[in-house]
Coordinates of C-alpha atoms in Angstrom, one line a residue:
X1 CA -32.3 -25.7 -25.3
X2 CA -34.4 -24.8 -22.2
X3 CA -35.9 -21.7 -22.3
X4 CA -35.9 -19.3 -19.5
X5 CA -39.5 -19.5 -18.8
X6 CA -40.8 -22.7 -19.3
X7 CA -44.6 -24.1 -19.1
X8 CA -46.6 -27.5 -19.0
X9 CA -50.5 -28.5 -18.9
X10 CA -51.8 -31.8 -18.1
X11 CA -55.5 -32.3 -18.3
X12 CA -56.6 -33.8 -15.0
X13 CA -60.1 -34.8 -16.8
X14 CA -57.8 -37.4 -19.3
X15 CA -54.9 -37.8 -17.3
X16 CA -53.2 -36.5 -20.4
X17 CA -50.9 -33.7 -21.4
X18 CA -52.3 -31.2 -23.0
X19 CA -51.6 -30.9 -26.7
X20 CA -51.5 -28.2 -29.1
X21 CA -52.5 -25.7 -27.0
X22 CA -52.2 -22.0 -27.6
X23 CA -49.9 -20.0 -24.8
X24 CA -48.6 -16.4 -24.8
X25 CA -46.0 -15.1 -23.0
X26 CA -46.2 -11.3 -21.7
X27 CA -44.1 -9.1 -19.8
X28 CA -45.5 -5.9 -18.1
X29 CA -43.6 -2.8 -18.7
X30 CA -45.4 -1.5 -15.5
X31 CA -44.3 -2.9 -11.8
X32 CA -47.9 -2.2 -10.8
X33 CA -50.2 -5.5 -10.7
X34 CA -53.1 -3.5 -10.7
X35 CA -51.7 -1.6 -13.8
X36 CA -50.1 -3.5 -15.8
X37 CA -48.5 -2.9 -19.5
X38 CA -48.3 -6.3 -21.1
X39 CA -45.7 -6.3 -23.7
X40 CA -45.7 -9.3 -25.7
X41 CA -42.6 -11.9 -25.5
X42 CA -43.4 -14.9 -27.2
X43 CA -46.1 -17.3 -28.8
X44 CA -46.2 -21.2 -29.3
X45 CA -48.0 -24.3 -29.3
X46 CA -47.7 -27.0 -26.6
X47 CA -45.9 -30.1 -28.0
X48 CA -46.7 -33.8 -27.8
X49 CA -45.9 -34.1 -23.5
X50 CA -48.2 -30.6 -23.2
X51 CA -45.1 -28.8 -23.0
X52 CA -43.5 -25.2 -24.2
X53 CA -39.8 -25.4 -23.1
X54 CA -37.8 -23.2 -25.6
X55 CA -40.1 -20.5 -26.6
X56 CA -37.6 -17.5 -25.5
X57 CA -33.9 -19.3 -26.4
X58 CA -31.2 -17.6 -24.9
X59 CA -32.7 -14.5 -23.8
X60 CA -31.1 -12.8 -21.1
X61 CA -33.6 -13.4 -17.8
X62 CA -34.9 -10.1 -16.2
X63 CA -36.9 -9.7 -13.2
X64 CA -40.6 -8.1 -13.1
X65 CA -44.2 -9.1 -13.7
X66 CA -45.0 -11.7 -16.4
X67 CA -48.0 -13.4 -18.0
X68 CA -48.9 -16.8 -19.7
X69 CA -52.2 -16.5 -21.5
X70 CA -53.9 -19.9 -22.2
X71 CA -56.4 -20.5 -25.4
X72 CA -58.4 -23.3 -22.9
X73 CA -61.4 -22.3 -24.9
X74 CA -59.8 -23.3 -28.1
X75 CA -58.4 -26.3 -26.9
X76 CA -61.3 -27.9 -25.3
X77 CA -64.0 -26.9 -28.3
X78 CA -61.1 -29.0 -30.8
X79 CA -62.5 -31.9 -28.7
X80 CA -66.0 -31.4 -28.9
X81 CA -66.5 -30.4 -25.2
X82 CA -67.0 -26.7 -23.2
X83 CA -65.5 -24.8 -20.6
X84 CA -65.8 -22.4 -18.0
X85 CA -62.5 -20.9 -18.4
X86 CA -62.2 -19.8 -22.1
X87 CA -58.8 -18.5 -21.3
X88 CA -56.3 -18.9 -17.8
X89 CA -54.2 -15.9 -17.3
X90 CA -51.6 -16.6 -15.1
X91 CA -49.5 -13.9 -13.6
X92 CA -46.2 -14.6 -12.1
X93 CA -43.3 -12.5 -10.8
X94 CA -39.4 -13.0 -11.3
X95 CA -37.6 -11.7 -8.4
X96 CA -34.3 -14.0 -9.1
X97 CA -33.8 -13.4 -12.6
X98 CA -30.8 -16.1 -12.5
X99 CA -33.6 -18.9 -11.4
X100 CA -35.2 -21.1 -14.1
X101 CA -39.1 -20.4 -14.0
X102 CA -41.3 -23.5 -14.8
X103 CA -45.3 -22.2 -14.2
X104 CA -47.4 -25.6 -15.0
X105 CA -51.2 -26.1 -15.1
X106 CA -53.5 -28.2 -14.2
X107 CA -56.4 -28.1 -16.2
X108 CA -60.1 -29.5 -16.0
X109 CA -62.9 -28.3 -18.2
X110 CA -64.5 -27.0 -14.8
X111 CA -61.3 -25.6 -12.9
X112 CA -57.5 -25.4 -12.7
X113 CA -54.7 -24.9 -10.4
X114 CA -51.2 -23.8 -10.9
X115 CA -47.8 -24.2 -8.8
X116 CA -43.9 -23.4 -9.6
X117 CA -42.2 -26.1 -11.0
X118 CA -39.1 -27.5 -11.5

C-alpha cells in the first residue's frame, strides 16, 4: 500500500538509489514557518530502489506544514566518504490533502535539490 506521503533519494554522484537511509517524517502543529512545532509522524529506512512508500498506511491525509528529515551524514560516512549536508530538512506544505505527495531528492555529497513527484 502507498502511503500518503511518499519519498525517494537517488545519489547523483553513483547514479544509484539511495539505500538504507534514515528519513523522519514531521508535522508542525503550528501554521507558522518561521515557528514551527514539529510533531513527529513516522520513521523508516529507504529500501533497495532508495525509496519509503508506506511509512504512514492508511492514515487519513490532512493539510498543513510537514517535514522529511534526512540522516545524509549517516549515510555517506557507511561509505567511507563526507559531506557538507549532515542532514537535509525539507519542508513541504499540503494544501490538497486529497492529492498524493511524493517529495524526492537528489543527493550529492556536495549538494542536493528537490522537486514534487509523482
Amino acid at each position: 500500500m502507498r502511503s500518503v506521503i511518499t519519498t525517494h533519494i537517488l545519489d547523483t554522484h553513483s547514479g544509484r538509489p539511495a539505500v538504507d537511509v534514515e528519513v523522519r517524517l514531521f508535522k508542525s502543529a503550528s501554521a507558522d514557518v518561521s515557528a514551527p512545532d514539529w510533531q513527529p509522524m513516522a520513521s523508516a529506512r529507504t529500501n533497495d530502489d532508495g525509496r519509503i512508500i508506506d511509512w504512514l498506511g492508511d492514515r487519513q491525509r490532512e493539510a498543513g506544514l510537514y517535514k522529511l528529515e534526512f540522516a545524509t551524514g549517516a549515510y555517506y560516512a557507511a561509505q567511507g566518504l563526507s559531506t557538507l549536508y549532515p542532514q537535509v530538512d525539507i519542508l513541504f506544505e499540503i494544501n490538497a490533502p486529497q492529492e498524493h505527495y511524493h517529495v524526492p531528492l537528489l543527493l550529492a555529497a556536495n549538494g542536493y535539490s528537490t522537486y514534487r513527484g509523482s
